[in-house]
Coordinates of C-alpha atoms and ligand atoms in Angstrom, one line a residue:
X517 CA 75.8 63.5 117.9
X518 CA 78.0 60.6 119.0
X519 CA 81.3 62.2 117.6
X520 CA 80.7 65.3 119.7
X521 CA 80.6 63.1 122.9
X522 CA 83.9 61.5 121.8
X523 CA 85.4 65.0 121.3
X524 CA 84.4 66.0 124.8
X525 CA 85.8 62.8 126.4
X526 CA 89.2 63.4 124.8
X527 CA 89.3 67.0 126.1
X528 CA 89.3 68.2 122.5
X529 CA 86.0 70.1 122.8
X530 CA 86.2 73.7 121.6
X531 CA 84.1 76.8 122.1
X532 CA 84.4 80.5 121.5
X533 CA 85.3 83.3 123.9
X534 CA 84.2 86.9 123.3
X535 CA 86.6 89.7 123.5
X536 CA 85.1 93.2 124.3
X537 CA 86.5 96.5 123.1
X538 CA 89.5 97.2 120.9
X539 CA 92.1 94.5 120.6
X540 CA 95.6 95.1 121.9
X541 CA 98.4 93.9 124.2
X542 CA 95.6 93.8 126.8
X543 CA 92.0 92.9 126.1
X544 CA 88.6 92.7 127.9
X545 CA 87.7 89.0 128.3
X546 CA 84.6 88.0 130.2
X547 CA 84.4 91.4 131.8
X548 CA 88.0 91.7 133.0
X549 CA 91.2 93.0 131.6
X550 CA 93.7 90.3 130.7
X551 CA 97.2 90.4 129.1
X552 CA 96.8 89.1 125.5
X553 CA 99.2 86.4 124.4
X554 CA 96.7 84.9 121.9
X555 CA 96.7 87.4 119.1
X556 CA 98.2 87.3 115.6
X557 CA 98.4 91.1 115.7
X558 CA 102.2 91.0 116.0
X559 CA 102.8 94.7 115.4
X560 CA 99.8 96.0 117.4
X561 CA 98.2 97.5 114.2
X562 CA 94.7 96.1 114.5
X563 CA 93.8 98.9 117.0
X564 CA 96.0 101.6 115.4
X565 CA 94.2 104.9 114.8
X566 CA 95.7 105.2 111.3
X567 CA 94.3 101.9 110.2
X568 CA 90.9 102.7 111.8
X569 CA 91.0 106.2 110.1
X570 CA 91.8 104.6 106.7
X571 CA 89.0 102.1 107.1
X572 CA 86.4 104.7 108.1
X573 CA 87.5 107.1 105.2
X574 CA 87.2 104.3 102.7
X575 CA 83.8 103.3 104.0
X576 CA 82.6 106.9 103.7
X577 CA 83.9 107.1 100.2
X578 CA 82.9 103.7 98.8
X579 CA 80.4 102.2 101.2
X580 CA 80.5 99.1 103.2
X581 CA 80.4 96.3 100.7
X582 CA 82.3 96.0 97.4
X583 CA 79.0 94.7 95.9
X584 CA 80.5 92.1 93.5
X585 CA 83.4 90.0 92.4
X586 CA 86.5 91.7 91.1
X587 CA 85.9 90.7 87.5
X588 CA 82.3 92.1 87.6
X589 CA 81.3 95.1 89.7
X590 CA 83.6 94.6 92.8
X591 CA 86.9 96.1 91.6
X592 CA 88.1 99.4 93.0
X593 CA 91.3 101.3 92.3
X594 CA 92.1 100.8 96.0
X595 CA 92.4 97.0 95.4
X596 CA 95.1 97.6 92.7
X597 CA 96.9 100.1 95.0
X598 CA 97.0 97.4 97.7
X599 CA 98.3 94.8 95.2
X600 CA 101.1 97.1 94.1
X601 CA 102.0 97.9 97.7
X602 CA 102.2 94.1 98.5
X603 CA 104.3 93.5 95.3
X604 CA 106.6 96.4 96.4
X605 CA 107.0 95.0 99.9
X606 CA 107.7 91.5 98.7
X607 CA 109.8 92.7 95.7
X608 CA 107.8 90.6 93.3
X609 CA 106.5 91.6 89.8
X610 CA 102.9 91.5 91.0
X611 CA 100.4 90.4 93.6
X612 CA 96.7 89.5 93.9
X613 CA 94.5 90.0 96.9
X614 CA 91.9 87.4 98.0
X615 CA 89.2 87.7 100.6
X616 CA 91.3 85.6 103.1
X617 CA 94.6 83.8 103.3
X618 CA 92.7 80.6 103.3
X619 CA 91.1 81.4 100.0
X620 CA 94.4 82.5 98.5
X621 CA 96.0 79.1 99.3
X622 CA 93.0 77.0 98.2
X623 CA 92.7 79.1 94.9
X624 CA 96.4 79.1 94.0
X625 CA 97.0 75.4 94.7
X626 CA 93.9 74.1 93.0
X627 CA 94.7 76.3 89.9
X628 CA 98.4 75.3 89.6
X629 CA 98.1 71.5 89.7
X630 CA 95.6 68.8 88.8
X631 CA 95.1 65.1 88.4
X632 CA 98.3 64.3 86.6
X633 CA 100.5 66.2 89.1
X634 CA 102.2 65.7 92.4
X635 CA 102.1 67.8 95.6
X636 CA 104.7 67.4 98.3
X637 CA 103.6 68.9 101.6
X638 CA 105.2 69.3 105.0
X639 CA 103.2 67.3 107.5
X640 CA 102.8 70.4 109.8
X641 CA 101.4 72.7 107.0
X642 CA 98.4 74.9 107.7
X643 CA 94.9 73.5 107.0
X644 CA 94.4 75.8 104.0
X645 CA 97.5 74.2 102.3
X646 CA 96.2 70.7 103.1
X647 CA 92.7 71.4 101.9
X648 CA 93.9 73.2 98.8
X649 CA 96.0 70.1 98.0
X650 CA 93.0 67.8 98.3
X651 CA 90.8 70.1 96.2
X652 CA 93.4 70.2 93.4
X653 CA 93.0 66.5 92.7
X654 CA 96.7 66.0 92.5
X655 CA 98.5 63.1 94.3
X656 CA 99.5 64.4 97.7
X657 CA 102.5 63.0 99.6
X658 CA 103.4 64.4 103.0
X659 CA 107.0 64.6 104.1
X660 CA 108.1 64.6 107.8
X661 CA 108.3 68.1 109.2
X662 CA 111.2 70.1 107.6
X663 CA 113.0 66.9 106.5
X664 CA 114.8 67.9 103.4
X665 CA 116.5 64.5 103.0
X666 CA 113.2 62.7 103.0
X667 CA 111.7 65.2 100.5
X668 CA 114.7 64.6 98.2
X669 CA 114.2 60.8 98.4
X670 CA 110.6 61.1 97.5
X671 CA 111.5 63.4 94.6
X672 CA 114.1 61.0 93.2
X673 CA 111.6 58.2 93.3
X674 CA 108.3 59.9 92.3
X675 CA 109.1 63.0 90.3
X676 CA 109.4 61.2 86.9
X677 CA 105.9 59.7 87.3
X678 CA 104.1 63.1 87.2
X679 CA 103.7 66.1 84.9
X680 CA 104.0 69.0 87.3
X681 CA 105.2 69.0 90.9
X682 CA 104.3 71.6 93.6
X683 CA 106.1 71.7 97.0
X684 CA 104.0 73.3 99.8
X685 CA 105.3 74.8 103.0
X686 CA 104.5 77.3 105.7
X687 CA 107.5 79.6 106.2
X688 CA 106.8 80.2 109.9
X689 CA 104.9 77.2 111.1
X690 CA 101.8 78.5 112.7
X691 CA 101.4 76.0 115.6
X692 CA 105.1 75.6 116.3
X693 CA 106.9 78.8 115.5
X694 CA 109.8 77.3 113.7
X695 CA 110.9 78.1 110.2
X696 CA 111.0 76.0 107.0
X697 CA 114.5 75.3 105.5
X698 CA 113.7 77.6 102.6
X699 CA 117.1 77.8 100.8
X700 CA 117.3 73.9 100.7
X701 CA 113.7 73.7 99.5
X702 CA 114.4 76.2 96.7
X703 CA 117.5 74.2 95.6
X704 CA 115.4 71.0 95.5
X705 CA 112.7 72.7 93.6
X706 CA 115.2 73.9 91.0
X707 CA 116.9 70.5 90.7
X708 CA 113.7 68.6 90.2
X709 CA 111.8 71.2 88.2
X710 CA 109.1 71.8 90.9
X711 CA 107.1 74.9 91.8
X712 CA 107.5 76.0 95.4
X713 CA 104.7 77.7 97.3
X714 CA 105.6 79.3 100.6
X715 CA 103.0 80.5 103.1
X716 CA 104.2 83.7 104.8
X717 CA 101.1 84.2 106.9
X718 CA 103.0 84.6 110.2
X719 CA 106.1 86.1 108.6
X720 CA 104.8 89.1 106.7
X721 CA 105.6 92.2 108.7
X722 CA 107.6 90.2 111.2
X723 CA 110.5 88.5 109.5
X724 CA 113.3 90.1 107.4
X725 CA 115.0 93.4 107.4
X726 CA 112.0 95.3 105.9
X727 CA 109.3 93.0 107.2
X728 CA 108.9 91.3 103.8
X729 CA 108.9 87.8 105.4
X730 CA 111.0 84.7 105.6
X731 CA 111.9 84.9 102.0
X732 CA 113.8 88.1 102.8
X733 CA 115.1 86.7 106.1
X734 CA 116.7 83.8 104.2
X735 CA 118.1 86.1 101.4
X736 CA 115.9 84.4 98.8
X737 CA 114.2 87.6 97.5
X738 CA 113.8 87.4 93.7
X739 CA 113.9 83.6 93.4
X740 CA 111.3 81.7 91.6
X741 CA 108.5 81.3 94.3
X742 CA 104.8 81.5 94.8
X743 CA 104.4 83.5 98.0
X744 CA 101.1 83.4 99.9
X745 CA 100.3 85.6 102.9
X746 CA 97.5 87.2 104.9
X747 CA 96.4 90.7 105.6
X748 CA 94.9 89.6 108.9
X749 CA 97.9 88.9 111.1
X750 CA 100.7 91.5 111.4
X751 CA 98.8 93.7 109.0
X752 CA 95.8 94.0 111.3
X753 CA 93.1 93.8 108.6
X754 CA 91.4 91.0 106.8
X755 CA 92.2 89.3 103.5
X756 CA 95.0 87.3 101.8
X757 CA 97.4 87.6 98.9
X758 CA 99.5 85.8 96.4
X759 CA 102.7 87.5 95.3
X760 CA 105.0 86.3 92.4
X761 CA 105.6 86.7 88.7
X762 CA 103.4 88.8 86.5
X763 CA 102.5 85.6 84.6
X764 CA 101.5 83.8 87.7
X765 CA 99.2 86.6 88.8
X766 CA 97.7 87.0 85.4
X767 CA 97.1 83.2 85.3
X768 CA 95.4 83.2 88.8
X769 CA 93.1 86.1 87.8
X770 CA 91.9 83.9 85.0
X771 CA 91.9 80.6 86.8
X772 CA 91.5 80.7 90.6
X773 CA 87.9 80.0 91.5
X774 CA 88.2 81.3 95.0
X775 CA 89.2 84.7 93.5
X776 CA 86.9 84.8 90.5
X777 CA 83.7 83.6 92.2
X778 CA 83.8 85.5 95.5
X779 CA 83.0 89.1 96.4
X780 CA 86.0 91.5 96.4
X781 CA 87.6 92.6 99.6
X782 CA 85.6 95.3 101.4
X783 CA 86.8 98.9 101.0
X784 CA 87.5 99.1 104.8
X785 CA 89.7 96.0 104.9
X786 CA 91.5 97.1 101.7
X787 CA 92.3 100.6 103.0
X788 CA 93.3 99.3 106.5
X789 CA 95.8 96.8 104.9
X790 CA 97.2 99.5 102.7
X791 CA 97.8 101.8 105.7
X792 CA 99.4 98.8 107.6
X793 CA 101.9 98.2 104.8
X794 CA 103.1 101.8 104.9
X795 CA 103.5 101.6 108.6
X796 CA 105.5 98.3 108.2
X797 CA 107.8 100.3 105.8
X798 CA 108.0 103.5 107.8
X799 CA 108.2 102.2 111.4
X800 CA 110.8 99.4 111.5
X801 CA 111.1 100.2 115.3
X802 CA 107.9 98.1 115.8
X803 CA 109.6 95.1 114.4
X804 CA 112.7 95.8 116.5
X805 CA 110.6 96.0 119.6
X806 CA 108.8 92.8 118.8
X807 CA 112.2 91.0 118.5
X808 CA 113.3 92.6 121.8
X809 CA 110.2 91.2 123.5
X810 CA 110.9 87.7 122.0
X811 CA 114.5 87.8 123.4
X812 CA 113.3 89.0 126.8
X813 CA 110.8 86.1 127.2
X814 CA 113.4 83.6 126.1
X815 CA 115.9 85.2 128.6
X816 CA 113.4 84.7 131.5
X817 CA 112.7 81.0 130.7
X818 CA 115.4 79.8 133.1
X819 CA 112.8 80.5 135.7
X820 CA 110.6 77.7 134.2
X821 CA 113.0 74.7 134.1
X822 CA 110.1 72.2 134.0
X823 CA 108.5 73.6 130.8
X824 CA 109.8 72.4 127.5
X825 CA 109.9 75.1 124.8
X826 CA 109.6 73.8 121.3
X827 CA 112.1 75.1 118.7
X828 CA 111.1 78.6 117.7
X829 CA 112.5 81.4 115.6
X830 CA 109.5 83.7 115.6
X831 CA 107.0 85.5 117.9
X832 CA 105.2 82.1 118.4
X833 CA 106.5 80.2 121.4
X834 CA 105.1 76.8 122.3
X835 CA 105.4 74.9 125.5
X836 CA 104.9 71.2 125.1
X837 CA 102.5 69.5 127.6
X838 CA 101.9 65.8 128.2
X839 CA 98.1 65.9 127.7
X840 CA 95.2 68.0 126.5
X841 CA 93.8 68.0 130.0
X842 CA 97.0 69.5 131.4
X843 CA 97.2 72.1 128.6
X844 CA 93.6 73.2 129.4
X845 CA 94.4 73.3 133.1
X846 CA 97.4 75.6 132.6
X847 CA 95.5 77.8 130.2
X848 CA 92.6 78.2 132.7
X849 CA 95.1 78.8 135.5
X850 CA 96.7 81.6 133.5
X851 CA 93.3 83.1 132.7
X852 CA 92.4 83.2 136.4
X853 CA 95.7 85.1 136.9
X854 CA 94.7 87.6 134.2
X855 CA 96.7 86.1 131.3
X856 CA 95.1 85.1 128.0
X857 CA 97.0 82.3 126.3
X858 CA 95.4 79.4 124.5
X859 CA 95.9 75.6 124.9
X860 CA 96.3 74.1 121.4
X861 CA 95.2 70.5 121.3
X862 CA 94.8 67.7 118.8
X863 CA 93.7 67.5 116.1
X864 CA 95.2 71.0 115.3
X865 CA 98.6 69.7 116.5
X866 CA 99.9 66.2 117.2
X867 CA 100.8 67.0 120.9
X868 CA 99.1 69.4 123.3
X869 CA 100.8 72.7 124.1
X870 CA 100.5 76.2 125.4
X871 CA 100.9 78.7 122.6
X872 CA 102.2 82.1 123.3
X873 CA 102.3 84.8 120.7
X874 CA 104.2 88.0 121.4
X875 CA 103.4 91.5 120.2
X876 CA 105.5 94.6 119.7
X877 CA 103.1 96.4 122.0
X878 CA 103.7 94.1 125.0
X879 CA 105.5 95.7 127.9
X880 CA 108.2 94.1 130.0
X881 CA 105.8 93.8 132.9
X882 CA 103.4 91.8 130.7
X883 CA 106.1 89.3 129.8
X884 CA 107.2 89.1 133.5
X885 CA 103.6 88.3 134.6
X886 CA 103.3 85.6 132.0
X887 CA 106.5 83.8 133.3
X888 CA 105.2 84.2 136.8
X889 CA 101.8 82.8 135.9
X890 CA 103.3 79.8 134.1
X891 CA 105.6 79.1 137.0
X892 CA 102.6 78.8 139.3
X893 CA 100.7 76.6 136.9
Ligands
PLP267 C1 96.2 82.1 109.4 C2 96.8 81.4 108.4 C3 96.2 81.3 107.1 C4 94.9 81.8 106.8 O1 94.9 83.2 106.7 P1 93.5 84.0 106.9 O2 93.7 85.2 106.2 O3 93.2 84.0 108.3 O4 92.4 83.1 106.2 C5 96.9 80.6 106.1 N1 98.1 80.0 106.4 C6 98.7 80.1 107.6 C7 100.0 79.4 107.8 C8 98.0 80.7 108.6 O5 98.6 80.8 109.8

């Protein structure tokens, strides 16, 4: 394949790395223990005994597979319990669980708009939002990252030409770690009669007083929103969800192909996510510790004057690097020093970077070793 050769030449080539054993603040990588700064398991729940216990118990009771789609033979009471727990966490009327966050985005977007409609999408949005937009058949216009003024100008010019309009945004941007200007986006959506879909994948369990996400962080709870999220990051399981009005959820149950025509979430994943949501509620100290760790790393950055930190208000901290080769070199240097942190390269992002994600279960010494390792890179 010619294009594969081009990918290699540009230092864009990717391959997988196997992790052994249970995932946590440290993991076994290629036979040795490394400190893990590459995980989305922000609260350290993926290896928690209570989640494992819930998954095992659900498997014993219901078996491994859910054996069908939700509308046919796949539905269990456990799914409904999880949906009610998500709606309670997000303070929305209802919620619907999908087999992944990716499928939740694709399904919701493609159901809500079509050919006669307009999608306005932040240029740094996650791949699932972008592909959902393409699949919907709507006209898609990207606006510059977080540029509300530009979005407003597009709305003034284009909104009258379309039936419905849907604005799409990540809440915590997954490859940058900054936040969308949610209150301003909501005001524009109201002013121009648009729907606003916000992807809380990296915010659920992490942002806001109760861990409900950026919507809570910005004081926008209860406003007219379509909220998407995943069960596979801070909630340590697998699956995705849409949370919003009862009408929206009822509509998606009848319309979203990626919910209707796919097998229901497994009993194990469902039960693990349910256990995670009660831990998010009952153990706010995990979130407090995560934010202490973020502050500690930021405090130590004076030791790395040559590294440029991109704007971040989340556990995702990115250091911009001049080239893909340099990003790879630093990542490999860190790995040799016992630190696992990925280089993120085009086409995932426009400019190469080191991407660090912090967990509640990291210890001070882990963070100190990271700073030391990056200083020697
Ligand atoms: C990870 C992620 C998704 C996909 O969620 P999965 O459950 O892993 O499919 C969607 N949106 C954003 C912003 C993400 O970071």
